[in-house]
Short mmCIF file of C-alpha atoms in Angstrom, two decimals:
data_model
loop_
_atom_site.label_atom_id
_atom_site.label_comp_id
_atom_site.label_asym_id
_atom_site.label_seq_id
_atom_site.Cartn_x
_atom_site.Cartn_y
_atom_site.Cartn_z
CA UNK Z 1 8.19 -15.47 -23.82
CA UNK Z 2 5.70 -13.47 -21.46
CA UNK Z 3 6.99 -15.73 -18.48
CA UNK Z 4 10.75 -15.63 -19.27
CA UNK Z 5 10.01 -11.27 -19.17
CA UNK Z 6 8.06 -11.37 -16.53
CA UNK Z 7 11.01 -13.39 -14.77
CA UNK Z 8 13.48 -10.75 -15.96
CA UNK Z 9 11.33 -7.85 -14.36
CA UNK Z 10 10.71 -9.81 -11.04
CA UNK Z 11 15.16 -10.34 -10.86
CA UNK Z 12 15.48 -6.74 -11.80
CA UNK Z 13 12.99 -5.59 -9.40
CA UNK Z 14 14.81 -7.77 -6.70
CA UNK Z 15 17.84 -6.09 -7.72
CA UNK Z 16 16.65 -2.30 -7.07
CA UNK Z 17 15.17 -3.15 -3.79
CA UNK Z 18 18.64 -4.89 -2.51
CA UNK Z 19 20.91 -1.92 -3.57
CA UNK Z 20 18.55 0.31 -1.47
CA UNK Z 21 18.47 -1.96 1.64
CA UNK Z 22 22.17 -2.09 1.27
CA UNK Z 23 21.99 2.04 1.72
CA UNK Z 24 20.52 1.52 4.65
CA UNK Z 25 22.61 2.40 7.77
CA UNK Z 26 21.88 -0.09 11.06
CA UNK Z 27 20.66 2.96 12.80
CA UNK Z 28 17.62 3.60 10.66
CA UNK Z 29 16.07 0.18 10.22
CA UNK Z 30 13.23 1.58 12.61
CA UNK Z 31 13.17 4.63 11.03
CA UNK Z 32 9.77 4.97 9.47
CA UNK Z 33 9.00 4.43 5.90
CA UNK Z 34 6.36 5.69 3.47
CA UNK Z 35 3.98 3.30 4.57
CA UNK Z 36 1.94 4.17 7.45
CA UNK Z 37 2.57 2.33 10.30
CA UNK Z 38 5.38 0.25 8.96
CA UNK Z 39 9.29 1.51 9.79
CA UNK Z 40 11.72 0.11 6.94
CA UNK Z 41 12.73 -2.83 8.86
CA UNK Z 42 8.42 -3.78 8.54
CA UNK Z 43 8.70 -2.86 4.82
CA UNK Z 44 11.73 -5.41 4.98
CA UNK Z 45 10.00 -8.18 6.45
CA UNK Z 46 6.99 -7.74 4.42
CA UNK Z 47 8.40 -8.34 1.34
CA UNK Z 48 10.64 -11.19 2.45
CA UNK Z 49 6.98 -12.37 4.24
CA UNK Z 50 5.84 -12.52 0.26
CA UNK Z 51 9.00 -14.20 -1.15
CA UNK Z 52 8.77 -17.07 1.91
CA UNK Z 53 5.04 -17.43 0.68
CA UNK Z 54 6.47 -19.04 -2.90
CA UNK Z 55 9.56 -20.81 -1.68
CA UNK Z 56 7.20 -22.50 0.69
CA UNK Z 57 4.35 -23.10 -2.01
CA UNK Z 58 6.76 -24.21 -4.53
CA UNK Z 59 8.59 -26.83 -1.42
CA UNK Z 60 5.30 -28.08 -1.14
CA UNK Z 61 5.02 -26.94 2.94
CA UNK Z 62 3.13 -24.58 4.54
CA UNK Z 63 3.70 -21.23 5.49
CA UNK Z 64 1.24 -18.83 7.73
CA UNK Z 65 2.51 -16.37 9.44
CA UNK Z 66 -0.15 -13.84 10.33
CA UNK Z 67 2.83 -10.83 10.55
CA UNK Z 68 3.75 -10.60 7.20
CA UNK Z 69 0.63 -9.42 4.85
CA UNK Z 70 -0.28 -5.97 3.65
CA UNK Z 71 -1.87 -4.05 6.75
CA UNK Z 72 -0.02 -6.41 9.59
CA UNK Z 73 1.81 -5.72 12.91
CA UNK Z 74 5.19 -6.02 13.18
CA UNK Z 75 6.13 -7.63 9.85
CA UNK Z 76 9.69 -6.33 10.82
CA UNK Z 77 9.80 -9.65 13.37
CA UNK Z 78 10.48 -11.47 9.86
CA UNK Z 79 13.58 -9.18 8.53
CA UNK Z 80 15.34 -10.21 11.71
CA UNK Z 81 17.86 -8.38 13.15
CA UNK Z 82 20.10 -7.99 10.16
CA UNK Z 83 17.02 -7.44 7.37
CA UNK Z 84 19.66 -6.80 4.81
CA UNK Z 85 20.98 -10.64 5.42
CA UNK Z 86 17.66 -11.50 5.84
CA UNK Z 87 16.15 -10.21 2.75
CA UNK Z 88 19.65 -11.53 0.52
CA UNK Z 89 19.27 -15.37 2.15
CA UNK Z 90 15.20 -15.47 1.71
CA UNK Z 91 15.89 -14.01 -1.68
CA UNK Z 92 18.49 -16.93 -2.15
CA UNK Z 93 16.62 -19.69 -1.11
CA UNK Z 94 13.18 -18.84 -3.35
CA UNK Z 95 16.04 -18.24 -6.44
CA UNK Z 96 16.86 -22.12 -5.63
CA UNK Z 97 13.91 -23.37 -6.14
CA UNK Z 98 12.28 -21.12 -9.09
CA UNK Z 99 13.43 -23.48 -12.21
CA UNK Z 100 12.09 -25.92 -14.32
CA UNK Z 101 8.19 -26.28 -14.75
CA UNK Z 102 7.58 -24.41 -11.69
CA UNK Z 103 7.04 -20.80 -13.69
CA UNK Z 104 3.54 -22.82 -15.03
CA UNK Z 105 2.10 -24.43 -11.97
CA UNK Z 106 -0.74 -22.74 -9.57
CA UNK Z 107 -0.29 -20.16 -7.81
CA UNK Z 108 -0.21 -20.00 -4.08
CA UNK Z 109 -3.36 -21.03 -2.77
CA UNK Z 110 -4.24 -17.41 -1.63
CA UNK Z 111 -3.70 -15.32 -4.41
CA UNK Z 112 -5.47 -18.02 -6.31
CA UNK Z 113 -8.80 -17.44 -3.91
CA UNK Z 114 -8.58 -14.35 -4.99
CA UNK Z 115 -8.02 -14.59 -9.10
CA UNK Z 116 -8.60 -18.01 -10.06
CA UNK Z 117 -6.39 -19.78 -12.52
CA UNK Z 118 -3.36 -17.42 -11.82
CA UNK Z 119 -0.04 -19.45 -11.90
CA UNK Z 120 3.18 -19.33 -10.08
CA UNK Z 121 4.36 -16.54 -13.12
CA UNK Z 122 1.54 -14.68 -12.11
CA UNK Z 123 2.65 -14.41 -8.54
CA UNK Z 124 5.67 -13.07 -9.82
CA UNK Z 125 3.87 -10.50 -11.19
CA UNK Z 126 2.39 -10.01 -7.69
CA UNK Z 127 5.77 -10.16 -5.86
CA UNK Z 128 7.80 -8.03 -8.97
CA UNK Z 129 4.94 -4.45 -8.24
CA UNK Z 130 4.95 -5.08 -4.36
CA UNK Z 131 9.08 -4.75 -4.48
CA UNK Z 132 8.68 -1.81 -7.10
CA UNK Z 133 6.41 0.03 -4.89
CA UNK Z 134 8.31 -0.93 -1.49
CA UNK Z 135 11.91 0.07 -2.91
CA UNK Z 136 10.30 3.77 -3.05
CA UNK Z 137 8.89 3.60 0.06
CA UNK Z 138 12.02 2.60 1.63
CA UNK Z 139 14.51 4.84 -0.34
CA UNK Z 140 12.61 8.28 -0.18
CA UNK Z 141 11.61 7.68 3.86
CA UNK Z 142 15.91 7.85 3.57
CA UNK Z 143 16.81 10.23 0.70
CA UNK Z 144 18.06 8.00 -1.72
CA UNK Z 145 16.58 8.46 -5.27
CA UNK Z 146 14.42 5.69 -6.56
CA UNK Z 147 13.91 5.62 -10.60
CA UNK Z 148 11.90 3.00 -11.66
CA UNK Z 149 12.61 1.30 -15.12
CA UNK Z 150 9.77 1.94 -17.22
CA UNK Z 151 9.35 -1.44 -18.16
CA UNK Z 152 8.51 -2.71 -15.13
CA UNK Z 153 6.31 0.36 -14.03
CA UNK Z 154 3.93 -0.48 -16.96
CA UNK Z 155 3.00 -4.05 -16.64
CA UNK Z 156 3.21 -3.17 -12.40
CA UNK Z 157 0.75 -0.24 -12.53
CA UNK Z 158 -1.62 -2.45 -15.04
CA UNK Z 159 -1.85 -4.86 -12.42
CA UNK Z 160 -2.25 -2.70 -9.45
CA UNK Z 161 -4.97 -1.30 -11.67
CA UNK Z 162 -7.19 -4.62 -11.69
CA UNK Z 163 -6.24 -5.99 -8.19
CA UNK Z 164 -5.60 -3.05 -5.69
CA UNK Z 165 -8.12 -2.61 -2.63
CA UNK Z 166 -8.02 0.72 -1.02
CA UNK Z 167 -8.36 0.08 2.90
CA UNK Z 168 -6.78 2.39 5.81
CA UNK Z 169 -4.64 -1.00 6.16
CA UNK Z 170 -3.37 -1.42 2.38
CA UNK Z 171 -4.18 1.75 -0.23
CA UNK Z 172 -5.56 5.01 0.59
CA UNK Z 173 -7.28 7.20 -2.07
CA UNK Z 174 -5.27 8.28 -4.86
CA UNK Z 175 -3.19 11.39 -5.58
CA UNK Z 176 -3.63 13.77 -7.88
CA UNK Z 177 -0.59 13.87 -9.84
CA UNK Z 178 0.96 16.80 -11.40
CA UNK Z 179 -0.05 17.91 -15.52
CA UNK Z 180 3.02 15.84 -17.35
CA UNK Z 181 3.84 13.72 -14.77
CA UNK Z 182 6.14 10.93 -15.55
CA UNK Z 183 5.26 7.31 -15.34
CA UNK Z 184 7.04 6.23 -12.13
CA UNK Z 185 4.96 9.34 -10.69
CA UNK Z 186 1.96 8.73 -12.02
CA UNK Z 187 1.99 5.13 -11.18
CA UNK Z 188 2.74 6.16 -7.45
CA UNK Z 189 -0.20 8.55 -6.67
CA UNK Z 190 -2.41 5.69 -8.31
CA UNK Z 191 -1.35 4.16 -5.06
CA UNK Z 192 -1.56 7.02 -3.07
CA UNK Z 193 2.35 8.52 -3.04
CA UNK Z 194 3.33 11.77 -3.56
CA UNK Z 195 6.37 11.76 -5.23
#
């Protein structure tokens, strides 16, 4: 049951992120985004970088490209010219292959360095609060309004509770949110965004 939800979340998640790239006008693909040091077409090619980590994994082949992980240069190279394309035919191809017995197999070999015994459902876990948190980066560096469902945010910011590193290159310190804060807000300055 927890991997069939967790499946839902990651599709949902993939959903959000897709109707903002699609707001995205060609002219501000190297506009910059919330992340420092990343423009939205980097943002693009960084998650596509961690989708084209599991359809590799799960195709048995490698995959090591050095410009896609949290903190690297010019992860944009990956979103292409057209990242909206880009990011619906990676998206695609990793949808292809996610069925069966796959949900229940290891994880890709480095996210299970890091938490041993994780699983492919796990990774989805990984992949569903990286989108969550890139979707806001990318819609409010361009003004469109990103609400985050709140079933997602939960089991997302109790993850990013146990495996987030704060480095100039990934997280920097947290934000003090305001009294009441929501949620989706709450779950952002965890992770250093004002919202």
């Amino acid at each position: 049951m927890e991997t069939d939800e967790t499946l839902d979340r990651y599709r949902r998640t993939q959903d959000a992120f897709e109707a903002v790239l699609a707001a995205v006008s060609p002219e501000r693909w190297n506009s910059a985004s919330a992340c420092e040091h990343w423009t939205v077409r980097d943002v693009v090619g960084h998650v596509i970088w961690g989708l084209e980590v599991l359809r590799h994994h799960l195709a048995g082949e490698e995959y090591a490209p050095h410009n896609g992980p949290a903190g690297s240069e010019k992860p944009g190279e990956l979103a292409g010219e057209d990242p909206l394309a880009g990011w619906r035919e990676t998206r695609e191809a990793t949808a292809a292959l996610l069925t069966g017995d796959v949900l229940t197999r290891p994880a890709p070999a480095w996210y299970v360095a890091n938490r041993p015994g994780v699983t492919v459902t796990d990774y989805l876990a990984l992949l569903t609060f990286d989108t969550l948190v890139h979707t806001w980066d990318v819609g409010s560096a361009l003004g469109v309004k990103v609400t985050m469902e709140a079933d997602i945010v939960a089991p997302s910011f109790s993850l990013a509770r146990l495996i987030i590193s704060r480095t100039p290159d990934t997280f920097g310190p947290k934000v003090k949110p305001a009294p009441g804060a929501d949620q989706q807000t709450r779950f952002l300055a965890f992770l250093g965004r004002s919202a």
